[in-house]
Coordinates of C-alpha atoms in Angstrom, one line a residue:
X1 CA 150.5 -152.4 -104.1
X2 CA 152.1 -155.8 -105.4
X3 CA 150.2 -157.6 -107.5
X4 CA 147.5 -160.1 -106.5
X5 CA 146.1 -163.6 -107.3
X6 CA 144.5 -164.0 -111.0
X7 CA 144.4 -167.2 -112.7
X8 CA 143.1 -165.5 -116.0
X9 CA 141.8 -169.7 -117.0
X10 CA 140.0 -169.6 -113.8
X11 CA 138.6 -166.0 -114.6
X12 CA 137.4 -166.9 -118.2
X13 CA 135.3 -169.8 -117.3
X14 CA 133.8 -167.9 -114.3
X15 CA 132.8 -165.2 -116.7
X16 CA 131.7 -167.5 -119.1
X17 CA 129.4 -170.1 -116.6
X18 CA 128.0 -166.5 -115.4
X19 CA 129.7 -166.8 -111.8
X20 CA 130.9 -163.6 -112.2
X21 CA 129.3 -160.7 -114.8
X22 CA 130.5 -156.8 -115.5
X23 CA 128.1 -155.3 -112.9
X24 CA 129.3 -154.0 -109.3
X25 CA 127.9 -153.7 -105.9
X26 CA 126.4 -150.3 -106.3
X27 CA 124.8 -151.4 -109.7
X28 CA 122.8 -154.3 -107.7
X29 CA 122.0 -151.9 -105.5
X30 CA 120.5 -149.3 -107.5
X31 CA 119.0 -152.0 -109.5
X32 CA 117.3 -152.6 -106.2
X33 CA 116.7 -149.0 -105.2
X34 CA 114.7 -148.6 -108.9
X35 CA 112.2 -151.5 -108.3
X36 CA 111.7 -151.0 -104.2
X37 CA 112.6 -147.3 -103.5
X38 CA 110.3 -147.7 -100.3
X39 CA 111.2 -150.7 -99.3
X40 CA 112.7 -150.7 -95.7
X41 CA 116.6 -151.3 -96.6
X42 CA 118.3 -151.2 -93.2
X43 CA 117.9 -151.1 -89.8
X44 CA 120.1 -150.8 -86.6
X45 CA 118.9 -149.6 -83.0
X46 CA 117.8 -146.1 -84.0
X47 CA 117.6 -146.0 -87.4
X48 CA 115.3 -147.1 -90.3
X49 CA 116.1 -146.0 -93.9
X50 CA 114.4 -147.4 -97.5
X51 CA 116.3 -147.8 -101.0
X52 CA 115.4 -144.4 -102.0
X53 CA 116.3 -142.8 -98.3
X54 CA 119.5 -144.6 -98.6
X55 CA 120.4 -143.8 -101.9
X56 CA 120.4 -140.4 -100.9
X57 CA 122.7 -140.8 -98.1
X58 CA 124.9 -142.7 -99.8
X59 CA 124.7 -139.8 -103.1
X60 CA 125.7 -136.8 -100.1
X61 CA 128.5 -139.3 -98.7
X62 CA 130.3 -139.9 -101.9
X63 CA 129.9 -135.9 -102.6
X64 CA 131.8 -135.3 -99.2
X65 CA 134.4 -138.0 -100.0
X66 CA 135.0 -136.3 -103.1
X67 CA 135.6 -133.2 -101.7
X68 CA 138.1 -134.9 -99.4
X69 CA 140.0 -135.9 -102.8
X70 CA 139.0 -139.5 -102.6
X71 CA 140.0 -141.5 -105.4
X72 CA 139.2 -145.2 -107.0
X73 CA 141.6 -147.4 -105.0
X74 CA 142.1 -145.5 -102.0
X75 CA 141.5 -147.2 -98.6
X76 CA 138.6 -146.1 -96.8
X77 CA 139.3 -147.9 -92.8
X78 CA 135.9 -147.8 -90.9
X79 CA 135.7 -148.8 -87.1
X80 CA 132.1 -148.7 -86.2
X81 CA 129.8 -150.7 -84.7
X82 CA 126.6 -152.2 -86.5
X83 CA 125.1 -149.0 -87.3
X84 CA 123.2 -147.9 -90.5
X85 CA 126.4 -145.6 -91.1
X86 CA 128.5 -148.3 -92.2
X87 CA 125.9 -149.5 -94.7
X88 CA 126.0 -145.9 -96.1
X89 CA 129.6 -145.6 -96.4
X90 CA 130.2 -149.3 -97.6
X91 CA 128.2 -147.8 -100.4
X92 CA 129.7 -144.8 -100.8
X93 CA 133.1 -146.6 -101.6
X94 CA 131.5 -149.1 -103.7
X95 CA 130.2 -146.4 -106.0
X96 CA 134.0 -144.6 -105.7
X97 CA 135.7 -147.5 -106.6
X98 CA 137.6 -147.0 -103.2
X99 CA 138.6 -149.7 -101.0
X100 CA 136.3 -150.4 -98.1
X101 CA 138.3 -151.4 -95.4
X102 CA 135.6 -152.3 -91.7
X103 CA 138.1 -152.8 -88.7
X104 CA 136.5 -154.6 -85.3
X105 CA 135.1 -152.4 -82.9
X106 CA 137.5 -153.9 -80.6
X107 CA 140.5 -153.4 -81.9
X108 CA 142.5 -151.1 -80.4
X109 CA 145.6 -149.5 -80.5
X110 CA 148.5 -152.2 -81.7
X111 CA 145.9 -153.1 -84.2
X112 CA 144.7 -150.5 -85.4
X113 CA 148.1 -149.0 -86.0
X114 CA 149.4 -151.9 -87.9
X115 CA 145.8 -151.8 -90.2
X116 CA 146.0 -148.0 -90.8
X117 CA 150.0 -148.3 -92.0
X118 CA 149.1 -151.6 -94.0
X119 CA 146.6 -150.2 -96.0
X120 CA 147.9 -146.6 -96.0
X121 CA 144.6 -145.3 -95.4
X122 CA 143.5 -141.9 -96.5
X123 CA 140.3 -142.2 -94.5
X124 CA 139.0 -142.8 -91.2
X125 CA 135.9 -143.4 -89.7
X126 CA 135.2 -143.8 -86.1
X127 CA 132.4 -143.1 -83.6
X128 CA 133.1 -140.4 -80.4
X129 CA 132.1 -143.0 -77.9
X130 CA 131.3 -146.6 -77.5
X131 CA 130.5 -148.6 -74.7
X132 CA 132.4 -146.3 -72.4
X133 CA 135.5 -146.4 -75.0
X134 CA 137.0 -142.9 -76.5
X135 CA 137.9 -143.4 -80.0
X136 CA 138.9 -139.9 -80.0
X137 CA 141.6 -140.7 -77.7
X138 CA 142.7 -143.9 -79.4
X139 CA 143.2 -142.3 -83.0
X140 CA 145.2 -139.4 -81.4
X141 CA 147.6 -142.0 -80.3
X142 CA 147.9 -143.4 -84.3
X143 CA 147.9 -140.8 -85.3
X144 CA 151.6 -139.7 -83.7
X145 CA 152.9 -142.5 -85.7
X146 CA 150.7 -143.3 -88.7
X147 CA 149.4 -139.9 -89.8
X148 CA 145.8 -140.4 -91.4
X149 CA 144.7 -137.8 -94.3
X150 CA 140.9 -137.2 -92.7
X151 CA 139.3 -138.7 -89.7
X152 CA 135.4 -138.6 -89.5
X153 CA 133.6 -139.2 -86.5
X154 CA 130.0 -140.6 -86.8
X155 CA 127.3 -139.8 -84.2
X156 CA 129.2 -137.7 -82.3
X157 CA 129.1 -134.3 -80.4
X158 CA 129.5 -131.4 -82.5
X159 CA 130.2 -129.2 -80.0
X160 CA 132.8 -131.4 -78.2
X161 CA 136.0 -129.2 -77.6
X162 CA 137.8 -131.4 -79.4
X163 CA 135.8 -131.4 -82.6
X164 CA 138.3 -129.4 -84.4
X165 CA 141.0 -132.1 -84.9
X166 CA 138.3 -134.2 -86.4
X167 CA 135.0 -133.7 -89.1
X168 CA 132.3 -134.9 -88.2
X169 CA 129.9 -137.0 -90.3
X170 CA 127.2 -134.9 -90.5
X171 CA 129.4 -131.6 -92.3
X172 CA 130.8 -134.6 -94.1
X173 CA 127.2 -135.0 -96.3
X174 CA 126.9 -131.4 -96.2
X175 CA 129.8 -131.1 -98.7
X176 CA 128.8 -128.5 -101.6
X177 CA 128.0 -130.6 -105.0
X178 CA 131.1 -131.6 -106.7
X179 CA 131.1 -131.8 -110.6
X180 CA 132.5 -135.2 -111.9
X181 CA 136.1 -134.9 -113.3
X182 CA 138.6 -136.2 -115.3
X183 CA 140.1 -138.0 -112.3
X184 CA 137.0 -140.1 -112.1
X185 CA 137.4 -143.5 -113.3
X186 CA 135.3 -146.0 -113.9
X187 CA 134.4 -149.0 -111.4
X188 CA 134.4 -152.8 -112.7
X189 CA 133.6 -155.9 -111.0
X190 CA 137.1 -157.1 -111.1
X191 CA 138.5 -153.9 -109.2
X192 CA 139.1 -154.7 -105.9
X193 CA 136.2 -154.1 -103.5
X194 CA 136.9 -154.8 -99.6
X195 CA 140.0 -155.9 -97.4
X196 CA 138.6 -157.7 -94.5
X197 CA 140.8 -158.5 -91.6
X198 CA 141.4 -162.2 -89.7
X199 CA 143.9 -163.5 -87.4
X200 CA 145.2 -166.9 -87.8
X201 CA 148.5 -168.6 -86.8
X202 CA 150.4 -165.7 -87.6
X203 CA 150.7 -163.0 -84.9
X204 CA 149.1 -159.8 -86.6
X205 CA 145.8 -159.8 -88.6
X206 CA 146.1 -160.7 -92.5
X207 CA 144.1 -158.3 -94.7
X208 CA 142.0 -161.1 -96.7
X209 CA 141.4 -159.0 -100.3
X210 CA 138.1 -159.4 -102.7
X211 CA 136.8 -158.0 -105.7
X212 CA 133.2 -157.1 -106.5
X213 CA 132.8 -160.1 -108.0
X214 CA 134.0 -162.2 -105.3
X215 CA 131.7 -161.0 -103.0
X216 CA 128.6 -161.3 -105.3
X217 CA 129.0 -164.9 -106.0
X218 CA 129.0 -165.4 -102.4
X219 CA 125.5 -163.8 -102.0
X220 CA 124.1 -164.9 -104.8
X221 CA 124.6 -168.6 -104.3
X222 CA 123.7 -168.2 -101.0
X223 CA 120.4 -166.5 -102.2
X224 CA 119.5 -169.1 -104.7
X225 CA 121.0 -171.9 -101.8
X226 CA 118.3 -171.0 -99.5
X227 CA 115.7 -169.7 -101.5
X228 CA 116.1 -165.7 -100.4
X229 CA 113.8 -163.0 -101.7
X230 CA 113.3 -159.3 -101.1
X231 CA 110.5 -160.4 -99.0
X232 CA 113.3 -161.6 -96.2
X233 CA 114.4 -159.6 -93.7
X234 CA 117.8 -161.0 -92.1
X235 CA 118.7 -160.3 -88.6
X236 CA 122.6 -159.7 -88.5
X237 CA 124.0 -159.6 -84.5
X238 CA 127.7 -160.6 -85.9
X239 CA 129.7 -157.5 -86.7
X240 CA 130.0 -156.2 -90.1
X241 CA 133.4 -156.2 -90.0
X242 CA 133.6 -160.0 -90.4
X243 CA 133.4 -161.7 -92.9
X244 CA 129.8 -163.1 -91.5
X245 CA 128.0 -159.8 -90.7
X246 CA 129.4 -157.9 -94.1
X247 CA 128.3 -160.4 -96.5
X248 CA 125.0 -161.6 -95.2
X249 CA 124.3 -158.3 -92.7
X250 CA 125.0 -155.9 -95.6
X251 CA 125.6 -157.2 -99.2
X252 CA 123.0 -160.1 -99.1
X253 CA 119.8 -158.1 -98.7
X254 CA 121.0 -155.0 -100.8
X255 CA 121.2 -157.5 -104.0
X256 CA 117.9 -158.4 -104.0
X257 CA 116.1 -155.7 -102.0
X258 CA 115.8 -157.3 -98.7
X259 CA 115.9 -155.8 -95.4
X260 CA 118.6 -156.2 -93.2
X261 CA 118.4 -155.8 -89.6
X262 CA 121.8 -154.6 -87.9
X263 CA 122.3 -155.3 -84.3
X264 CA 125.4 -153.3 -82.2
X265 CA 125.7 -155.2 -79.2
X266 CA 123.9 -158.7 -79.0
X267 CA 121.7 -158.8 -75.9
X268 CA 119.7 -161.9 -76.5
X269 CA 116.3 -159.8 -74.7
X270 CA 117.0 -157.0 -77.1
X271 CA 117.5 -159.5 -80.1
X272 CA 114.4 -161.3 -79.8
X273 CA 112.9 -158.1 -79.9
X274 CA 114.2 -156.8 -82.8
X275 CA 113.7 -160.6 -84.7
X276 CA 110.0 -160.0 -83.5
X277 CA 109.5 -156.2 -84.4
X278 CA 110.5 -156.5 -87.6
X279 CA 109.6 -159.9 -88.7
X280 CA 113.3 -161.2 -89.5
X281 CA 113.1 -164.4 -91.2
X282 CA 116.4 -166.1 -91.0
X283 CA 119.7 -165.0 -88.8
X284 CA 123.8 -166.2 -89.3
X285 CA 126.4 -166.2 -86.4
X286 CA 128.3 -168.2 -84.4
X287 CA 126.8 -170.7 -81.5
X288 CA 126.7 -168.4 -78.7
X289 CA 124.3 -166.1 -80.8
X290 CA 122.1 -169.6 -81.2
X291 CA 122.2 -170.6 -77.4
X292 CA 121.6 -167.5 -76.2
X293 CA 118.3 -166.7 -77.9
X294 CA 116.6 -170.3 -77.5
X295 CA 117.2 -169.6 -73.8
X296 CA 115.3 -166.2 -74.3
X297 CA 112.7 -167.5 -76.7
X298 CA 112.0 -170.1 -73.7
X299 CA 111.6 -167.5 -71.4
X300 CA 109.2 -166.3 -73.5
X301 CA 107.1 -168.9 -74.6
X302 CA 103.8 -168.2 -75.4
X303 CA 104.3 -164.3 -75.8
X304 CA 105.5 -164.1 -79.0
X305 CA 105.1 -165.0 -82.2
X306 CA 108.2 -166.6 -84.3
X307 CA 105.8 -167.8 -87.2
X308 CA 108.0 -165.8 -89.9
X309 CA 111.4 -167.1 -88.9
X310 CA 112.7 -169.6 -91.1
X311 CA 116.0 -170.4 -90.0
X312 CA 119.4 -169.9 -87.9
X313 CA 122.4 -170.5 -90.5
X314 CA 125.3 -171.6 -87.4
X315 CA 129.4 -171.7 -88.4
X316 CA 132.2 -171.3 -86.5
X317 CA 131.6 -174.1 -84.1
X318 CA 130.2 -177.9 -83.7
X319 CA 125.9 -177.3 -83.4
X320 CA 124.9 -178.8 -80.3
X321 CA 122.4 -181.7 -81.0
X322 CA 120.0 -179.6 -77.8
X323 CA 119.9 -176.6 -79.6
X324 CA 118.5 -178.4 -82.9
X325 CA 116.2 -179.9 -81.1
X326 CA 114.9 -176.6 -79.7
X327 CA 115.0 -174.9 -82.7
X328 CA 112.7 -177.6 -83.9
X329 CA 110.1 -177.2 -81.6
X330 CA 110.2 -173.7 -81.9
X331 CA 109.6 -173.8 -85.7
X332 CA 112.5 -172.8 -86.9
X333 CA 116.0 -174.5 -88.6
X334 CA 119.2 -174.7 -87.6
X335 CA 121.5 -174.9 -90.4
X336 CA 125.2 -175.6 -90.7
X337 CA 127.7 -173.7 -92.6
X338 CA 131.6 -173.5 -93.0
X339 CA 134.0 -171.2 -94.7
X340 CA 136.7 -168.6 -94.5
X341 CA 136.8 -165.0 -95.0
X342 CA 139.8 -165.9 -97.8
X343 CA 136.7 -168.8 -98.8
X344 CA 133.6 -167.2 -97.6
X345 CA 130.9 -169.8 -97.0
X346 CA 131.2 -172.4 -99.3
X347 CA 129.9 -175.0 -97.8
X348 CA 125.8 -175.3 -96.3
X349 CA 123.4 -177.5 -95.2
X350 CA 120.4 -177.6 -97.2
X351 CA 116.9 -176.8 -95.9
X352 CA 115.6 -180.1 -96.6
X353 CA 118.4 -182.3 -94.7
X354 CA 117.6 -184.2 -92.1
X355 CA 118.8 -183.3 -88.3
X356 CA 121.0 -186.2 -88.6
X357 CA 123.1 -185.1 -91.8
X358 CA 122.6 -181.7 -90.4
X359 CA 124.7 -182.6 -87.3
X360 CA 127.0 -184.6 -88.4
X361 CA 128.2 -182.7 -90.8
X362 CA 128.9 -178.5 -92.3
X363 CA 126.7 -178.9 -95.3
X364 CA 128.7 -179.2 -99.1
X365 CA 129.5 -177.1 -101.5
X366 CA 127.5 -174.9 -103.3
X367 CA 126.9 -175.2 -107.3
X368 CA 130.1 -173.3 -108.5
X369 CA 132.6 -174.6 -106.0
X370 CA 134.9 -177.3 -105.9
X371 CA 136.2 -179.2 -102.7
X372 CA 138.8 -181.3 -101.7
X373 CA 140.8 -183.1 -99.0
X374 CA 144.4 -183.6 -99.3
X375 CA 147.2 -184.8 -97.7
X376 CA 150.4 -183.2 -96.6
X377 CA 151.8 -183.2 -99.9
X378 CA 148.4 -181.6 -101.0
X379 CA 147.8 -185.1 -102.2
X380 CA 144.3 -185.9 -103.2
X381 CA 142.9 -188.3 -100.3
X382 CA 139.9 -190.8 -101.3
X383 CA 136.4 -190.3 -99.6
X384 CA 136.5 -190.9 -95.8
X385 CA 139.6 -190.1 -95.1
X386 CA 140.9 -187.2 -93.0
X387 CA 142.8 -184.4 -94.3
X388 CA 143.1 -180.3 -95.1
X389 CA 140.4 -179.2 -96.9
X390 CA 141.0 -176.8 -99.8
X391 CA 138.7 -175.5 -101.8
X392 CA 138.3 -173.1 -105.5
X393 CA 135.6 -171.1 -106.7
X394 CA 134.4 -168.0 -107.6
X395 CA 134.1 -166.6 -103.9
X396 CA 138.2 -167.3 -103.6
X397 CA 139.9 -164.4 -102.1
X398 CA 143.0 -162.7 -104.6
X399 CA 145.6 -163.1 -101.9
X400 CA 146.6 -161.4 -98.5
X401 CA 147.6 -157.7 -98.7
X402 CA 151.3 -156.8 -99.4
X403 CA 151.6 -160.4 -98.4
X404 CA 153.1 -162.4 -101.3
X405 CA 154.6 -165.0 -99.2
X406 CA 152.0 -165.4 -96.9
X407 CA 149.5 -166.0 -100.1
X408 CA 151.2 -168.0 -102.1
X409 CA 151.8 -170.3 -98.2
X410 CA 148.0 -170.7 -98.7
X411 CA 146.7 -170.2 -102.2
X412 CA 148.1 -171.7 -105.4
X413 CA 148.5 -170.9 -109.3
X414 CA 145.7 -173.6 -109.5
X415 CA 143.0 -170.8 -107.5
X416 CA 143.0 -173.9 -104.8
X417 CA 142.6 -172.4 -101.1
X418 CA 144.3 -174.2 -98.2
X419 CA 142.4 -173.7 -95.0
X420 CA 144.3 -175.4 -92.8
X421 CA 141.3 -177.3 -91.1
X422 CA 141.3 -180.8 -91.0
X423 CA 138.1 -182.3 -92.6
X424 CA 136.4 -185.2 -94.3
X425 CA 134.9 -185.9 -97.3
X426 CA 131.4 -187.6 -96.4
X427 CA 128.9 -188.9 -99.1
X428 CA 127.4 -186.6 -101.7
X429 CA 129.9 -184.2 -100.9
X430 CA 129.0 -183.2 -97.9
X431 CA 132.2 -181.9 -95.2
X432 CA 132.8 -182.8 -91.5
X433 CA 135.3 -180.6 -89.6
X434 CA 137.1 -182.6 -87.3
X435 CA 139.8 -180.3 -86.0
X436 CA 142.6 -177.4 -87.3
X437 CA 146.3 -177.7 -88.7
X438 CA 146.8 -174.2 -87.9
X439 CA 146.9 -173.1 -84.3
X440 CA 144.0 -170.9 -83.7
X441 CA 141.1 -170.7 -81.3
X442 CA 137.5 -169.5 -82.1
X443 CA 135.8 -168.1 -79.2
X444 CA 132.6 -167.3 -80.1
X445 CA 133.1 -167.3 -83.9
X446 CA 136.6 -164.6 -83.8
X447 CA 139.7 -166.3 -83.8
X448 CA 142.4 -165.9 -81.2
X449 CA 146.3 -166.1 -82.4
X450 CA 147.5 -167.6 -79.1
X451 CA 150.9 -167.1 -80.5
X452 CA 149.9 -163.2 -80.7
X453 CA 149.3 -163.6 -76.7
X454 CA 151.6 -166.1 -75.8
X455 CA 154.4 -163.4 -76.7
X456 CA 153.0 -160.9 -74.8
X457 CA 152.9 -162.8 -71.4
X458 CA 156.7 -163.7 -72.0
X459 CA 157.4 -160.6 -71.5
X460 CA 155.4 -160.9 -68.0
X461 CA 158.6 -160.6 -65.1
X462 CA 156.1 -163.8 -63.4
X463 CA 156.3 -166.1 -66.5
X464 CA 158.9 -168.7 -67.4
X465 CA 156.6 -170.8 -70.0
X466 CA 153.0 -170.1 -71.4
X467 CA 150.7 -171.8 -73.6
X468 CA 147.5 -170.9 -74.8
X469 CA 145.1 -173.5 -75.8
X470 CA 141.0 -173.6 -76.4
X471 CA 138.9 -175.6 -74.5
X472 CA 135.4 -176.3 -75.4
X473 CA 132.5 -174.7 -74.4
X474 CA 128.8 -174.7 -74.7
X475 CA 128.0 -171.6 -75.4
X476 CA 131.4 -170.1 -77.0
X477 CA 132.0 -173.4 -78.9
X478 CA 136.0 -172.4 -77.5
X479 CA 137.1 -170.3 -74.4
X480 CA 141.1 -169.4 -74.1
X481 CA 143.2 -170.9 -71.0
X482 CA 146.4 -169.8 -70.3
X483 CA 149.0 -172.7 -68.4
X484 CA 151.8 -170.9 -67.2
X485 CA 155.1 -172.1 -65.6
X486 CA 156.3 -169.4 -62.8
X487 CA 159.3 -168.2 -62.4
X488 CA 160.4 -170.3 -59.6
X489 CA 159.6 -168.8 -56.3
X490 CA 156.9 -166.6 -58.2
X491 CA 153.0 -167.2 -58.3
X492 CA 151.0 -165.3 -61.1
X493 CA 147.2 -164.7 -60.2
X494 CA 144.1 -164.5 -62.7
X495 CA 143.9 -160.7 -62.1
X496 CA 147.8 -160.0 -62.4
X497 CA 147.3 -161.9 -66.2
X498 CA 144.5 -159.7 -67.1
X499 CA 145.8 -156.3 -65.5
X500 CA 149.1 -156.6 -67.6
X501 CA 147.2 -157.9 -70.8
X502 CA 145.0 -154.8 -70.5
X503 CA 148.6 -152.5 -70.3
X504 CA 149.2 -154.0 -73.6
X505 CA 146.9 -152.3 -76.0
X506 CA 145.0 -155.3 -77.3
X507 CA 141.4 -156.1 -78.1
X508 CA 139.9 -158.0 -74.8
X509 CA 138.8 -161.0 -76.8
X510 CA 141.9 -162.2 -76.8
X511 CA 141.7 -162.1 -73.1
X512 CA 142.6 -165.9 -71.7
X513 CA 139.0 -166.5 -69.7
X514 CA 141.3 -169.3 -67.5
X515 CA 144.7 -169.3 -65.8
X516 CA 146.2 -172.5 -64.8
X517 CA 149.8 -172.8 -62.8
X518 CA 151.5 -176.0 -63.7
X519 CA 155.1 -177.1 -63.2
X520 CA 156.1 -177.9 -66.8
X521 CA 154.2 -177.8 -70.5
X522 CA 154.8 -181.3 -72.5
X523 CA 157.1 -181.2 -75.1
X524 CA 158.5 -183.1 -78.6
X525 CA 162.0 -183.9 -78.5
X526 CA 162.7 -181.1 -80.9
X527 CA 160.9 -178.8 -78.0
X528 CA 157.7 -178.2 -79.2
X529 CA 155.4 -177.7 -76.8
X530 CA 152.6 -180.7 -77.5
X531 CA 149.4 -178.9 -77.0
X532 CA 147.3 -181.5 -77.4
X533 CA 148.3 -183.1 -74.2
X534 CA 147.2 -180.0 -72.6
X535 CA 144.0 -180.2 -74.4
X536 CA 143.6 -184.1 -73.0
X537 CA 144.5 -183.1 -69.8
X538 CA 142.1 -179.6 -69.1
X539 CA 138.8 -181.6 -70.5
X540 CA 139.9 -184.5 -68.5
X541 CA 139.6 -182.7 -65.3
X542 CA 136.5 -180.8 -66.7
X543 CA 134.8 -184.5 -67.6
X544 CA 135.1 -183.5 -71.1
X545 CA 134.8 -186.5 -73.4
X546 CA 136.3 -185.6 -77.0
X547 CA 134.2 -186.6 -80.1

């Protein structure tokens, strides 16, 4: 693997200010296991397990992995939904020194292929069934062209007639003791730790790369941010696979020896139940998360008890100034916060601003982490003024995997990230995200490469021209609409768009939720399409009045 990001100047002073220390993952978390052993550690929809109960798992997994000739700085790919399972093997590879690598539920098989042969991964771990989807079936078909080493499926059938191409989980832990050897080597805090992956402008998913270190300044800051304890318990419906639901789901409450509740599939009924059940205090996620369960808790009212929640940390989309409101009444906080997984949250609002400041802005930095706005020269801009925001710290990520080009398009020798998002610089610091440079659309906190589908339905025998563009929405903060020009003499219908899409192999998120016919797209004289004049003109039929 090429080499990676290190500004060794950068790493010195982190070392030295105490952003970053020798200790890894696993140590926090046996650190945490030693003074809570029966503290609840995780949950998820059927299973509860303490610090000392998951230690154990963990021990029995990295025995099995072992036996499957695992070594520090192999790839470990895991497609699984928010199950206790991933918590366990997350683990597992921290203690290895392999490289966890959690892939969206979703994804299927163009993306999957192109993560598997990226990271070259020795491992797999999938689940039988899901929702009605065979991941069986789907790794058979990598598999003709991207061989894996070992598949494991989790929670599956053992007596399925199939089980012999695959192991299953639970032989996996049953692996006879292996005795540590030579080939053991020793994990530190600058080895790398986790490859998450995120679409932007470009087509396929970039695999964003961190280091143990990394990832505990995130957490950390964020614990002493917000003023977590091991008495919290987090509620975490965003997949762990994101950048959201792996730092704050998983790696959050396992530093200090909280609880973290895991949720598979967000049903806002099913949510408030589990937030009540186990007395969650706070939650992260996108808006839609938000929305969904004031609507629920108002359904409720007056048969439950939210006395223990503290707060709703919302990113990903502008908060509605409603849903603050409701929150308020409710007892509860609605807090903003913006980042990247290359930049993972680095900015928050603080738990004693005002609604106002809350709204009208996505928090500022915490201690650690410088921000600024710059021009297209990467210029610095004064105060006020709009611009890309970049931003360096100790949560930067050490560059895009076997991407070189690609990291240095958006990282420099300085340790400055470029995000790409258009922001300004209010008083005290404080961000406002007032639109993107890069072309993406986040629907419901994932982002959407319309380039990735626009090419796709070229290739439609109906289609002449398509854009893609995101339109606002309550709930999703974005939803995708496709405008297509027909091939004269041709009209494509909604269900046509979706039926080939679905042909295509690719995850349904990145389904367009609109199809518009028009008779040309706007363009600049050097024929690029002006998307912004499609923007004007959807929310202008849709009485959408732009901030």
């Amino acid at each position: 693997m090429p080499p990676l990001f290190i500004n060794e100047k950068l790493k010195q002073e982190y070392y030295d200010k105490g952003y970053w220390s020798t200790s890894t993952v696993f140590d926090h978390f046996f650190e945490a296991v030693n003074k809570f052993p029966d503290q609840i550690a995780s949950v998820d929809n059927t299973r509860k397990l303490t610090y000392k109960q998951l230690l154990v798992e963990v021990n029995k997994t990295v025995n099995g992995l072992k036996q499957l000739q695992v070594k520090k700085g192999d790839f470990i790919s895991v497609q699984l939904p928010n199950w206790v399972e991933n918590v366990i093997i997350y683990l597992a590879c921290a203690k290895i020194g392999a490289i966890y690598n959690p892939i969206p539920i979703t994804a299927r098989l163009q993306e999957l292929k192109y993560i598997i042969s990226l990271c070259e991964s020795k491992v797999l771990f999938i689940p039988e069934l899901y929702r009605n989807f065979n991941y069986m079936n789907l790794v058979k078909n990598v598999q003709r062209d991207h061989p894996i080493s070992h598949v494991i499926v989790v929670r599956g059938d053992l007596n399925n007639e199939e089980s012999d191409a695959f192991i299953y989980f639970e032989e996996l832990q049953t692996y006879l003791p292996t005795e540590i050897g030579q080939d053991d080597q020793e994990v530190k805090s600058d080895d790398l730790l986790v490859v998450l992956f995120t679409s932007g402008t470009e087509s396929m998913p970039k695999g964003v790369v961190h280091t143990h270190n990394t990832i505990l300044f995130v957490v950390k800051s964020m614990i002493e941010t917000l003023f977590i304890t091991k008495d919290d318990t987090v509620f975490m419906p965003s997949p762990v696979s994101h950048a959201t639901g792996f730092l704050y789901g998983m790696n959050l409450p396992l530093t200090i020896g909280a609880k973290s509740v895991l949720m598979e599939h967000f049903v806002a009924k099913e949510a408030l139940k589990m937030i009540t059940e186990e007395k969650c205090t706070f939650s992260m996620g996108a808006t839609p998360f938000l929305h969904d369960l004031l609507i629920e808790i108002t359904r409720q009212e007056g048969k439950i008890n939210l006395d223990h929640f503290r707060f709703f940390l919302c990113g990903g989309a502008p908060i509605p100034r409603h849903l603050v409101n409701e929150a308020n009444k409710i007892g509860f906080k609605v807090l903003a916060v913006y980042g990247s997984s290359e930049s993972p949250p680095h900015t928050v609002s603080r738990l004693d601003d005002s609604d106002e400041l809350i709204l009208s802005s996505d928090g500022k930095p915490v201690p650690g982490i410088d921000v600024k706005i710059v021009d297209n020269n990467h210029e610095e801009l004064p105060d006020g003024e709009i611009g890309e925001e970049a931003s360096r710290g100790p949560n930067v990520f050490l560059g895009y995997l076997k991407q070189p080009e690609l990291t240095q398009k958006y990282l420099d020798h300085d340790g400055w990230y470029y995000s790409g998002d258009l922001c300004v610089l209010l008083p005290e610091q404080y961000i406002r995200v007032v639109g993107r440079k890069k072309d993406i659309i986040i629907r419901g906190g994932q982002n959407i490469s319309p380039g990735e589908v626009e090419e796709i339905l070229y290739r439609h025998p109906k289609v002449q021209q398509v854009a893609i563009i995101g339109v606002p929405d309550e709930r999703m903060g974005e939803k995708a609409w496709a405008l297509v020009v027909p091939v004269e003499g041709e009209k494509l219908t909604f269900a046509e768009m979706i039926e080939f899409l679905s042909q295509q192999n690719i995850a349904k998120y990145k389904y367009p939720e609109k199809l518009r016919l028009v008779s040309d797209l706007p363009r600049t004289s050097s024929g690029k399409i002006q998307k912004y004049k499609l923007r004007e003109m959807v929310e202008k039929d849709l009485g959408i009045i732009s901030k």
